[in-house]
PDB file of C-alpha atoms in Angstrom:
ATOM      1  CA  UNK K   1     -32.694  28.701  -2.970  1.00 62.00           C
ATOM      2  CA  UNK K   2     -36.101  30.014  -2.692  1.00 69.00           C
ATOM      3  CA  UNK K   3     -38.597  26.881  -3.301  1.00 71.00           C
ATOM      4  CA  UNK K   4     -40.318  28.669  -6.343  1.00 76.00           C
ATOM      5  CA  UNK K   5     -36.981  29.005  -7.857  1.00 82.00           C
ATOM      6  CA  UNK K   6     -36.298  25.673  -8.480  1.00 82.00           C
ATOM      7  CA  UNK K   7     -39.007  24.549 -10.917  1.00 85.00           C
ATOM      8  CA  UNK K   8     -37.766  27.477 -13.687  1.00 89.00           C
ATOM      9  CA  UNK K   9     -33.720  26.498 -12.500  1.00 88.00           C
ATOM     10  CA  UNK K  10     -34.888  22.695 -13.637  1.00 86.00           C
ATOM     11  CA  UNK K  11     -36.663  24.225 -17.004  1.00 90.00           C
ATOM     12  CA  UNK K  12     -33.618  26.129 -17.726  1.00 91.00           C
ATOM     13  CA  UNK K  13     -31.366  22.869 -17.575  1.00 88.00           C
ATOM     14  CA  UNK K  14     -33.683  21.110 -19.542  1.00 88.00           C
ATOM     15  CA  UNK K  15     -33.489  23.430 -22.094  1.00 92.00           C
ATOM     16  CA  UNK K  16     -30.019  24.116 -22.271  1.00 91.00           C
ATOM     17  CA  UNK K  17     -29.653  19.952 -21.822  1.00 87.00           C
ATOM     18  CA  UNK K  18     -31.825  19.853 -25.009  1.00 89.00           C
ATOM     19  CA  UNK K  19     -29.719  22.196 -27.133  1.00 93.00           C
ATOM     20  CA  UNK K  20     -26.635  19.831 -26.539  1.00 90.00           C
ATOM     21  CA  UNK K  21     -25.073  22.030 -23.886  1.00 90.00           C
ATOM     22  CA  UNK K  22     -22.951  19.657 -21.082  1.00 85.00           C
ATOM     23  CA  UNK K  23     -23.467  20.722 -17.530  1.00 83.00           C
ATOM     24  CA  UNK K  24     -21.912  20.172 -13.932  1.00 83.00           C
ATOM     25  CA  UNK K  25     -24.830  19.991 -12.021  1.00 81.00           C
ATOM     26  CA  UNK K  26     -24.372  19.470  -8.340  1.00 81.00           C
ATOM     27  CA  UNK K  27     -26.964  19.050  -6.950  1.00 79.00           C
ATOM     28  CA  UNK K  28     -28.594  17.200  -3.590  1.00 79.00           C
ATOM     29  CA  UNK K  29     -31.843  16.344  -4.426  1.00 80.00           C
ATOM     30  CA  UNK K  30     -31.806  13.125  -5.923  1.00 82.00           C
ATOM     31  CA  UNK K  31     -34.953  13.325  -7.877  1.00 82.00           C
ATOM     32  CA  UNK K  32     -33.656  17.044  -9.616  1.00 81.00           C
ATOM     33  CA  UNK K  33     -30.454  15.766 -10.592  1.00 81.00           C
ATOM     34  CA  UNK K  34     -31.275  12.872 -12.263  1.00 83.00           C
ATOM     35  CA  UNK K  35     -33.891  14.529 -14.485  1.00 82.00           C
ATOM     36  CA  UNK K  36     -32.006  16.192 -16.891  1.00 82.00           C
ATOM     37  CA  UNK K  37     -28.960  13.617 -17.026  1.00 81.00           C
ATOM     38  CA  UNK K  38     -28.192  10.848 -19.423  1.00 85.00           C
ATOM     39  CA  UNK K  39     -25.411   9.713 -16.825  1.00 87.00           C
ATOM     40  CA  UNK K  40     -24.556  10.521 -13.330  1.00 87.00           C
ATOM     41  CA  UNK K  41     -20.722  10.959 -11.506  1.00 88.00           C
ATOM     42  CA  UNK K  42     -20.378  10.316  -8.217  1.00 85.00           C
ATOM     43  CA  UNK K  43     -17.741  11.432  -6.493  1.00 83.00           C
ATOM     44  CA  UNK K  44     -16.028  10.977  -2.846  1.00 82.00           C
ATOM     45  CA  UNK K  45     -14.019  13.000  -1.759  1.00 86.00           C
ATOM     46  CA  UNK K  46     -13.295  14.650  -4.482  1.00 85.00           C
ATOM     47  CA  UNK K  47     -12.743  11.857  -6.549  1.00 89.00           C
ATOM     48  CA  UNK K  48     -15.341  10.048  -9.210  1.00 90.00           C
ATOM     49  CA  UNK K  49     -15.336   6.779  -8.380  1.00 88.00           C
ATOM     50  CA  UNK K  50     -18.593   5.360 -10.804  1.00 87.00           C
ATOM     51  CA  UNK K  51     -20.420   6.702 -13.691  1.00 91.00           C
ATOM     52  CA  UNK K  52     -23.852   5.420 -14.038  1.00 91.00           C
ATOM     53  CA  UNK K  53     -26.726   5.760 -15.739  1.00 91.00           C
ATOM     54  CA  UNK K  54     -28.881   8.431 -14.297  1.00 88.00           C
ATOM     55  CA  UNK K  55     -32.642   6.389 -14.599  1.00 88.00           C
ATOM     56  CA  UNK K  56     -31.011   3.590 -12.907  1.00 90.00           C
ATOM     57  CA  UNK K  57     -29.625   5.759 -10.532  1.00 88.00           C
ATOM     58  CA  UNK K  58     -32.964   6.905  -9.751  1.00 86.00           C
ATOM     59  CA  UNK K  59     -34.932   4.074  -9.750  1.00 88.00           C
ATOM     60  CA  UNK K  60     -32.097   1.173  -7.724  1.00 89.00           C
ATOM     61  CA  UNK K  61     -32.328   1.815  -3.706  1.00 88.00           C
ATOM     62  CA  UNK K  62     -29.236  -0.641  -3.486  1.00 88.00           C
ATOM     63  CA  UNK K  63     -27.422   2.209  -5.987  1.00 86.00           C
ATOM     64  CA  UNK K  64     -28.863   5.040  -4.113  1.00 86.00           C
ATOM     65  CA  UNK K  65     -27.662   3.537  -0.506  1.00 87.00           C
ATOM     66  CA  UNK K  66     -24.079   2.247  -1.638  1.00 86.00           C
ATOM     67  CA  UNK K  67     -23.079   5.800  -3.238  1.00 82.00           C
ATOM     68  CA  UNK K  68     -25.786   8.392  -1.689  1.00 81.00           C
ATOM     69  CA  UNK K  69     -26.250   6.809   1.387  1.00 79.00           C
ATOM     70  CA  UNK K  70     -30.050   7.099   0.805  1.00 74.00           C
ATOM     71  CA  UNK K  71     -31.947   5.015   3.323  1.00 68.00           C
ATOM     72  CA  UNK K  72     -29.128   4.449   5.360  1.00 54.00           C
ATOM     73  CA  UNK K  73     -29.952   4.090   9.063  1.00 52.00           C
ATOM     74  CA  UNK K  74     -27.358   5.241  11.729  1.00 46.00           C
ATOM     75  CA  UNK K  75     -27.039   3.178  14.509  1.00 51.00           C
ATOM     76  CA  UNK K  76     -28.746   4.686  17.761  1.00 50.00           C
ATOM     77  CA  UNK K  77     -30.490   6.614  15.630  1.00 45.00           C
ATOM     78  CA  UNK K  78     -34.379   7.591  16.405  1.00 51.00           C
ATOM     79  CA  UNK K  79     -37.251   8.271  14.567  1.00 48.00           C
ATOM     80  CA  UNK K  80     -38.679  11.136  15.444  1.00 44.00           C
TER      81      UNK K  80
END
């Protein structure tokens, strides 16, 4: 998606979120999908396997690397 898209996309969701209307967002940025959610599914292939609460989501690193992987080093791996 073109990157001056996805500022009016998030609007939208926010106002659709604030009229009551449920949504399946997927979504991989971390920062836009917790936003507009109250609580966040993750799911592994295929299945959801926790429900959280999105600001915790957001704001726990130990969260973020155990389900998203976020932070995660691999090994061998180099910084570039």
């Amino acid at each position: 998606m073109h990157v001056f898209a996805v500022p009016r996309l998030v609007a939208i969701i926010h106002d659709l979120v604030k009229e009551g209307i449920g949504l399946l967002l997927v979504e991989q940025s971390l920062p836009v999908a917790v936003e507009p959610a109250p609580r966040i599914a993750i799911r592994v292939t295929g299945w959801i396997v926790n429900e959280v609460d999105a600001a915790m989501l957001g704001a726990d690193a130990t969260l973020q690397h155990r389900y998203l992987g976020v932070g995660a080093r691999v090994e061998g791996a180099r910084d570039r």
